[in-house]
Tab-separated table of C-alpha atoms and ligand atoms in Angstrom:
chain	number	residue	atom	x	y	z
F	1	MET	CA	108.762	-51.881	55.057
F	2	ILE	CA	104.779	-51.244	54.139
F	3	LEU	CA	103.926	-50.040	50.503
F	4	VAL	CA	100.180	-49.748	49.683
F	5	GLU	CA	99.366	-48.872	46.110
F	6	ASP	CA	96.651	-48.201	44.950
F	7	LEU	CA	94.705	-50.096	47.115
F	8	THR	CA	90.710	-49.987	46.271
F	9	TYR	CA	88.003	-52.996	48.762
F	10	TRP	CA	84.923	-54.047	47.729
F	11	TYR	CA	82.245	-55.359	50.246
F	12	ALA	CA	80.579	-57.714	48.759
F	13	PRO	CA	81.547	-57.100	45.002
F	14	GLY	CA	78.563	-57.298	42.386
F	15	THR	CA	75.615	-57.621	44.629
F	16	PRO	CA	73.495	-54.960	46.467
F	17	LEU	CA	75.432	-54.538	49.279
F	18	ALA	CA	78.217	-53.390	47.333
F	19	VAL	CA	80.594	-50.994	49.654
F	20	LYS	CA	83.184	-49.223	48.246
F	21	ALA	CA	85.206	-49.002	51.489
F	22	LEU	CA	88.869	-47.906	50.239
F	23	ASP	CA	89.677	-45.953	47.233
F	24	GLY	CA	92.532	-45.477	45.631
F	25	VAL	CA	94.655	-45.969	48.092
F	26	SER	CA	98.607	-44.252	48.505
F	27	PHE	CA	101.229	-44.882	50.795
F	28	SER	CA	103.729	-45.838	51.754
F	29	LEU	CA	106.162	-46.346	55.623
F	30	ALA	CA	109.788	-47.511	56.361
F	31	GLU	CA	110.332	-49.766	58.839
F	32	GLY	CA	111.033	-47.984	62.721
F	33	LYS	CA	108.636	-45.368	60.974
F	34	PHE	CA	104.790	-43.849	63.683
F	35	MET	CA	102.354	-43.413	61.724
F	36	VAL	CA	98.751	-42.114	62.377
F	37	LEU	CA	95.980	-43.256	60.311
F	38	ALA	CA	93.573	-41.075	60.695
F	39	GLY	CA	88.952	-40.724	59.696
F	40	GLY	CA	86.411	-39.875	61.060
F	41	THR	CA	84.050	-43.747	61.574
F	42	GLY	CA	83.145	-45.958	59.218
F	43	SER	CA	86.366	-43.769	56.400
F	44	GLY	CA	88.212	-47.314	56.322
F	45	LYS	CA	90.644	-47.572	58.806
F	46	THR	CA	89.827	-51.206	60.128
F	47	THR	CA	89.392	-52.481	55.756
F	48	LEU	CA	92.533	-50.998	55.693
F	49	ALA	CA	93.693	-51.589	59.075
F	50	GLN	CA	92.890	-55.945	57.538
F	51	HIS	CA	95.068	-55.599	54.233
F	52	LEU	CA	98.277	-54.912	56.668
F	53	ASN	CA	98.089	-58.169	57.773
F	54	GLY	CA	96.532	-60.364	54.945
F	55	LEU	CA	92.803	-60.527	56.127
F	56	LEU	CA	92.085	-58.955	53.153
F	57	LEU	CA	92.707	-59.122	49.849
F	58	PRO	CA	92.789	-55.584	47.863
F	59	SER	CA	89.981	-55.124	44.715
F	60	SER	CA	92.997	-53.769	43.057
F	61	GLY	CA	95.887	-52.551	43.699
F	62	ARG	CA	98.308	-53.962	45.388
F	63	VAL	CA	99.812	-54.353	49.155
F	64	GLN	CA	103.500	-55.540	50.092
F	65	VAL	CA	105.598	-55.471	53.036
F	66	GLY	CA	108.758	-56.055	53.125
F	67	GLY	CA	109.470	-56.246	49.361
F	68	ARG	CA	105.810	-58.942	49.685
F	69	ASP	CA	102.581	-59.084	48.514
F	70	THR	CA	100.227	-60.036	50.876
F	71	ARG	CA	98.890	-61.654	47.225
F	72	GLU	CA	101.101	-64.384	48.018
F	73	GLU	CA	99.663	-67.429	49.509
F	74	ALA	CA	102.707	-68.584	51.628
F	75	PHE	CA	103.368	-65.044	52.176
F	76	ARG	CA	100.407	-64.349	53.426
F	77	ARG	CA	99.990	-66.628	55.436
F	78	GLN	CA	102.704	-66.389	57.647
F	79	LEU	CA	102.414	-62.714	57.530
F	80	TRP	CA	100.753	-62.892	60.961
F	81	ARG	CA	104.194	-62.987	62.626
F	82	THR	CA	105.676	-60.440	60.771
F	83	VAL	CA	102.568	-57.532	61.313
F	84	GLY	CA	101.184	-58.127	64.923
F	85	LEU	CA	97.032	-56.709	64.437
F	86	LEU	CA	95.946	-55.221	67.636
F	87	TRP	CA	91.692	-55.001	67.140
F	88	GLN	CA	88.987	-52.502	67.817
F	89	TYR	CA	88.332	-53.176	70.579
F	90	PRO	CA	89.959	-56.226	71.517
F	91	GLU	CA	88.399	-57.986	74.446
F	92	ARG	CA	85.900	-59.153	73.174
F	93	GLN	CA	87.248	-62.004	71.690
F	94	PHE	CA	88.622	-62.845	74.923
F	95	PHE	CA	88.452	-66.546	75.317
F	96	GLU	CA	90.779	-68.394	77.228
F	97	GLU	CA	90.436	-69.419	81.237
F	98	THR	CA	93.277	-66.880	81.958
F	99	VAL	CA	95.765	-64.364	81.643
F	100	TYR	CA	98.690	-66.136	81.396
F	101	ARG	CA	96.643	-68.534	78.397
F	102	GLU	CA	95.576	-65.869	76.455
F	103	VAL	CA	98.708	-63.831	76.868
F	104	ALA	CA	100.094	-66.941	75.494
F	105	PHE	CA	97.836	-67.616	72.554
F	106	ALA	CA	99.606	-67.522	69.875
F	107	LEU	CA	102.969	-68.896	70.863
F	108	ARG	CA	101.992	-72.001	71.393
F	109	ASN	CA	100.204	-72.412	68.204
F	110	LEU	CA	104.387	-71.590	66.643
F	111	GLY	CA	104.607	-74.850	69.357
F	112	ALA	CA	107.187	-72.266	71.184
F	113	ASP	CA	108.942	-74.246	74.447
F	114	GLU	CA	106.699	-73.690	77.865
F	115	GLU	CA	110.027	-72.654	80.210
F	116	TYR	CA	110.209	-70.029	76.753
F	117	ILE	CA	106.268	-68.904	76.411
F	118	ARG	CA	106.356	-68.155	80.235
F	119	GLU	CA	109.097	-66.393	80.655
F	120	ARG	CA	107.745	-64.317	76.985
F	121	VAL	CA	104.452	-63.677	78.186
F	122	ALA	CA	105.806	-62.356	82.061
F	123	TRP	CA	107.970	-59.657	79.901
F	124	ALA	CA	104.760	-59.147	77.679
F	125	LEU	CA	102.981	-58.282	80.944
F	126	ARG	CA	105.584	-56.205	82.414
F	127	ALA	CA	105.703	-54.478	79.195
F	128	VAL	CA	102.373	-53.315	79.709
F	129	GLY	CA	102.300	-52.058	83.182
F	130	LEU	CA	100.957	-55.352	84.762
F	131	ASN	CA	102.537	-57.425	87.393
F	132	PRO	CA	102.310	-60.627	85.872
F	133	ALA	CA	101.781	-62.351	89.467
F	134	GLU	CA	98.920	-61.106	90.116
F	135	VAL	CA	97.402	-61.717	86.624
F	136	LEU	CA	98.722	-64.463	85.359
F	137	ASP	CA	96.356	-67.172	86.917
F	138	LEU	CA	92.579	-64.350	86.997
F	139	SER	CA	90.034	-64.533	84.340
F	140	PRO	CA	90.609	-61.998	81.857
F	141	PHE	CA	86.706	-61.574	82.432
F	142	ALA	CA	87.363	-60.485	85.865
F	143	LEU	CA	89.359	-57.179	85.066
F	144	SER	CA	88.406	-54.278	84.995
F	145	GLY	CA	88.636	-52.314	81.576
F	146	GLY	CA	92.260	-50.964	80.641
F	147	MET	CA	93.711	-54.221	81.986
F	148	ARG	CA	91.604	-55.874	80.113
F	149	ARG	CA	92.935	-53.649	77.025
F	150	ARG	CA	96.472	-54.376	78.174
F	151	VAL	CA	96.042	-58.210	78.621
F	152	ALA	CA	95.138	-57.613	74.937
F	153	LEU	CA	97.820	-56.325	73.974
F	154	ALA	CA	100.896	-58.150	75.393
F	155	SER	CA	98.300	-60.416	73.344
F	156	VAL	CA	100.141	-59.384	70.380
F	157	LEU	CA	103.652	-58.284	71.709
F	158	VAL	CA	104.391	-61.220	73.555
F	159	TYR	CA	105.269	-62.767	69.516
F	160	ARG	CA	107.531	-59.343	69.088
F	161	PRO	CA	105.891	-58.861	65.193
F	162	ARG	CA	108.210	-56.312	63.554
F	163	VAL	CA	104.842	-54.157	62.768
F	164	LEU	CA	102.450	-53.094	65.100
F	165	VAL	CA	98.720	-51.995	63.478
F	166	LEU	CA	96.617	-50.968	67.009
F	167	ASP	CA	93.439	-50.530	65.594
F	168	GLU	CA	91.609	-46.949	67.980
F	169	PRO	CA	93.791	-49.474	70.975
F	170	THR	CA	93.133	-45.899	73.169
F	171	ALA	CA	88.962	-45.913	72.633
F	172	GLY	CA	87.012	-46.042	75.667
F	173	LEU	CA	90.359	-46.176	78.001
F	174	ASP	CA	90.927	-44.493	81.326
F	175	PRO	CA	93.519	-42.097	81.173
F	176	ALA	CA	95.612	-43.800	82.553
F	177	SER	CA	95.841	-46.025	80.810
F	178	ARG	CA	95.691	-44.451	77.092
F	179	GLU	CA	98.749	-42.709	78.499
F	180	HIS	CA	100.543	-46.206	78.996
F	181	ILE	CA	100.091	-47.531	76.080
F	182	LEU	CA	100.658	-44.866	73.781
F	183	GLY	CA	104.007	-44.415	75.914
F	184	LEU	CA	104.525	-48.077	75.005
F	185	LEU	CA	104.212	-47.502	71.286
F	186	LYS	CA	106.393	-44.102	71.338
F	187	LYS	CA	108.521	-46.793	73.249
F	188	LEU	CA	108.480	-50.004	71.347
F	189	GLN	CA	109.434	-47.801	68.299
F	190	GLU	CA	112.182	-45.378	69.275
F	191	GLU	CA	113.871	-49.013	71.643
F	192	GLU	CA	113.047	-51.739	70.443
F	193	GLY	CA	112.679	-50.990	66.598
F	194	HIS	CA	109.589	-52.036	65.952
F	195	THR	CA	107.026	-49.656	62.774
F	196	VAL	CA	103.929	-48.579	63.960
F	197	ILE	CA	100.511	-47.680	62.956
F	198	LEU	CA	98.002	-46.374	65.157
F	199	ILE	CA	94.766	-45.722	64.548
F	200	THR	CA	92.832	-42.667	65.847
F	201	HIS	CA	90.709	-39.632	65.212
F	202	ARG	CA	92.599	-37.784	68.529
F	203	MET	CA	94.768	-35.445	66.891
F	204	GLU	CA	96.236	-34.662	69.928
F	205	GLU	CA	97.909	-38.161	69.583
F	206	ALA	CA	99.567	-37.637	66.278
F	207	ALA	CA	100.690	-34.575	67.114
F	208	ARG	CA	102.593	-36.244	69.771
F	209	LEU	CA	103.526	-39.366	68.479
F	210	ALA	CA	103.703	-39.535	64.568
F	211	ASP	CA	106.419	-39.247	62.253
F	212	TRP	CA	103.429	-39.397	59.285
F	213	VAL	CA	99.978	-39.398	59.461
F	214	VAL	CA	97.155	-40.434	56.600
F	215	VAL	CA	93.750	-39.265	56.953
F	216	LEU	CA	91.247	-41.353	55.349
F	217	SER	CA	87.865	-38.982	54.306
F	218	ARG	CA	85.283	-42.364	52.578
F	219	GLY	CA	87.860	-44.659	51.309
F	220	ARG	CA	90.251	-42.049	50.332
F	221	VAL	CA	93.370	-40.533	51.727
F	222	CYS	CA	91.853	-36.558	51.710
F	223	LEU	CA	96.040	-35.860	53.594
F	224	GLN	CA	99.355	-36.874	54.425
F	225	GLY	CA	102.489	-35.784	55.602
F	226	THR	CA	104.429	-34.906	58.752
F	227	PRO	CA	101.744	-33.696	61.198
F	228	ARG	CA	102.964	-30.228	61.063
F	229	GLU	CA	102.596	-30.723	57.154
F	230	VAL	CA	98.556	-31.406	58.001
F	231	PHE	CA	98.109	-29.683	60.632
F	232	GLN	CA	98.304	-27.486	58.194
F	233	ASN	CA	95.533	-27.305	56.654
F	234	PRO	CA	92.568	-27.391	59.178
F	235	ALA	CA	89.665	-27.240	56.318
F	236	ALA	CA	90.522	-30.281	55.158
F	237	LEU	CA	91.240	-32.436	58.427
F	238	LYS	CA	87.449	-30.592	59.261
F	239	GLU	CA	85.918	-32.136	56.434
F	240	ALA	CA	87.366	-35.738	57.695
F	241	GLY	CA	85.692	-35.094	60.350
F	242	LEU	CA	88.507	-34.572	63.072
F	243	HIS	CA	89.544	-31.343	64.643
F	244	LEU	CA	93.183	-30.211	64.989
F	245	PRO	CA	94.858	-30.983	68.325
F	246	PHE	CA	94.691	-27.736	70.633
F	247	PRO	CA	97.772	-25.644	70.424
F	248	CYS	CA	97.482	-25.791	67.140
F	249	ARG	CA	93.283	-24.537	67.257
F	250	LEU	CA	94.754	-22.058	69.331
F	251	MET	CA	96.463	-21.160	66.755
F	252	HIS	CA	94.784	-20.999	63.558
F	253	ARG	CA	92.166	-18.585	65.697
F	254	LEU	CA	94.414	-15.961	66.060
F	255	ARG	CA	95.765	-15.870	62.399
F	256	GLU	CA	91.983	-15.167	62.462
F	257	GLU	CA	91.594	-12.358	63.944
F	258	GLY	CA	94.415	-10.725	62.668
F	259	LEU	CA	98.076	-12.169	64.771
F	260	ALA	CA	101.179	-13.177	63.144
F	261	ALA	CA	100.926	-16.682	64.170
F	262	GLY	CA	103.053	-19.347	63.402
F	263	THR	CA	100.651	-21.904	62.988
F	264	ALA	CA	103.599	-25.244	62.271
F	265	VAL	CA	102.802	-25.712	66.402
F	266	LEU	CA	102.116	-29.340	67.884
F	267	THR	CA	102.544	-29.568	71.791
F	268	LEU	CA	101.160	-26.419	73.955
F	269	GLU	CA	105.001	-25.782	74.524
F	270	GLU	CA	105.382	-24.643	71.105
F	271	ALA	CA	102.406	-22.812	71.352
F	272	GLU	CA	103.616	-20.879	74.253
F	273	ALA	CA	106.962	-20.206	72.598
F	274	GLU	CA	105.034	-19.047	70.501
F	275	LEU	CA	103.182	-16.577	72.052
F	276	GLU	CA	106.060	-15.684	73.522
F	277	ARG	CA	107.631	-14.403	70.423
F	278	LEU	CA	104.087	-12.459	69.625
F	279	ARG	CA	104.370	-9.877	72.402
F	280	THR	CA	108.313	-9.505	72.268
F	281	ARG	CA	107.998	-8.619	68.359
F	282	GLY	CA	104.007	-6.612	70.121
F	283	ARG	CA	106.020	-4.581	72.240
F	284	GLN	CA	109.346	-3.890	69.023
F	285	HIS	CA	106.778	-2.549	66.695
T	301	ADP	N1	81.477	-56.554	57.009
T	301	ADP	C1	81.896	-55.245	55.381
T	301	ADP	N2	80.750	-55.133	54.665
T	301	ADP	C2	80.262	-54.120	54.393
T	301	ADP	N3	80.430	-53.124	55.100
T	301	ADP	C3	81.365	-52.897	55.407
T	301	ADP	C4	82.623	-53.890	56.749
T	301	ADP	N4	83.162	-53.192	56.863
T	301	ADP	C5	83.125	-52.126	56.700
T	301	ADP	N5	82.160	-51.503	56.044
T	301	ADP	C6	81.964	-50.259	55.357
T	301	ADP	O1	82.992	-49.992	54.887
T	301	ADP	C7	83.482	-48.790	55.008
T	301	ADP	C8	83.464	-48.762	56.419
T	301	ADP	O2	84.278	-49.166	57.124
T	301	ADP	P1	85.601	-49.382	58.144
T	301	ADP	O3	86.336	-49.325	57.259
T	301	ADP	O4	84.981	-49.470	59.583
T	301	ADP	O5	86.229	-47.845	58.504
T	301	ADP	P2	86.616	-47.280	59.823
T	301	ADP	O6	87.436	-48.314	60.804
T	301	ADP	O7	86.716	-46.280	59.494
T	301	ADP	O8	84.823	-46.745	61.047
T	301	ADP	C9	81.348	-48.487	55.909
T	301	ADP	O9	81.020	-47.856	55.101
T	301	ADP	C10	81.254	-49.401	56.420
T	301	ADP	O10	79.894	-49.175	56.667
T	302	MG	MG1	87.162	-49.149	62.489
């Protein structure tokens, strides 16, 4: 579905302000998979996200979606319909007077008829855990932070892009809104077959959700693999400014203490099972 090959991107090329934000980035992602794109601040995550829906074009290398190059102009103009991008802090870009108009915006642009739009808007609001009857006529600016983020997500879901790219969608949210959004993304992937690319620096989210993890550091891919593979390399993660999820960190720590703890654990349940295994083995010796 997504193919990124040797992608390099310069901001302000050929000027004294030139910045190489991406440097030889390559990865691919099959349709229906869940990818986490991780990395510290300034590592190039947002720049990469903007290449996936054609907002930015490679300085060199290429980006393909569904087998077509984002450099094809006609394809690029339509690409937003296939790859829905939820911006970082999307609620800062609200401009409509009501939640209804905000969520309906993309479908109105597509010229859909009003009855269909109303149905889709109500569906999208319910999907993000809001009651349409309660929020449709409110100003988006009157909502709490968590509700605004949900409205922003609804405004992308409403036109059903097959690929969802979400730039730190849970940043700054309360735990309940965060959980709701993550649960929803997993559900959209598993039940509706969406391809999801989630940008986050929380490795717990990668452990729970991802089929594939790509870690950026200074514009380069410093690690990629399944979560289990990536978490086998705590030194590289640390170098990239990221922390291991707690259960995995615990196992690495026990190993440092000389215990034969397996480190390929993702969840607390798996950590518990591994501790139990160590305990019964300890008794046998
Ligand atoms: N519009 C821009 N103009 C110039 N440099 C930029 C611009 N946006 C980002 N950069 C630079 O590109 C690099 C990658 O930034 P970004 O993609 O925003 O990283 P992240 O999302 O991981 O924090 C950083 O060095 C950043 O300063
Ligand atoms: Mg960013």
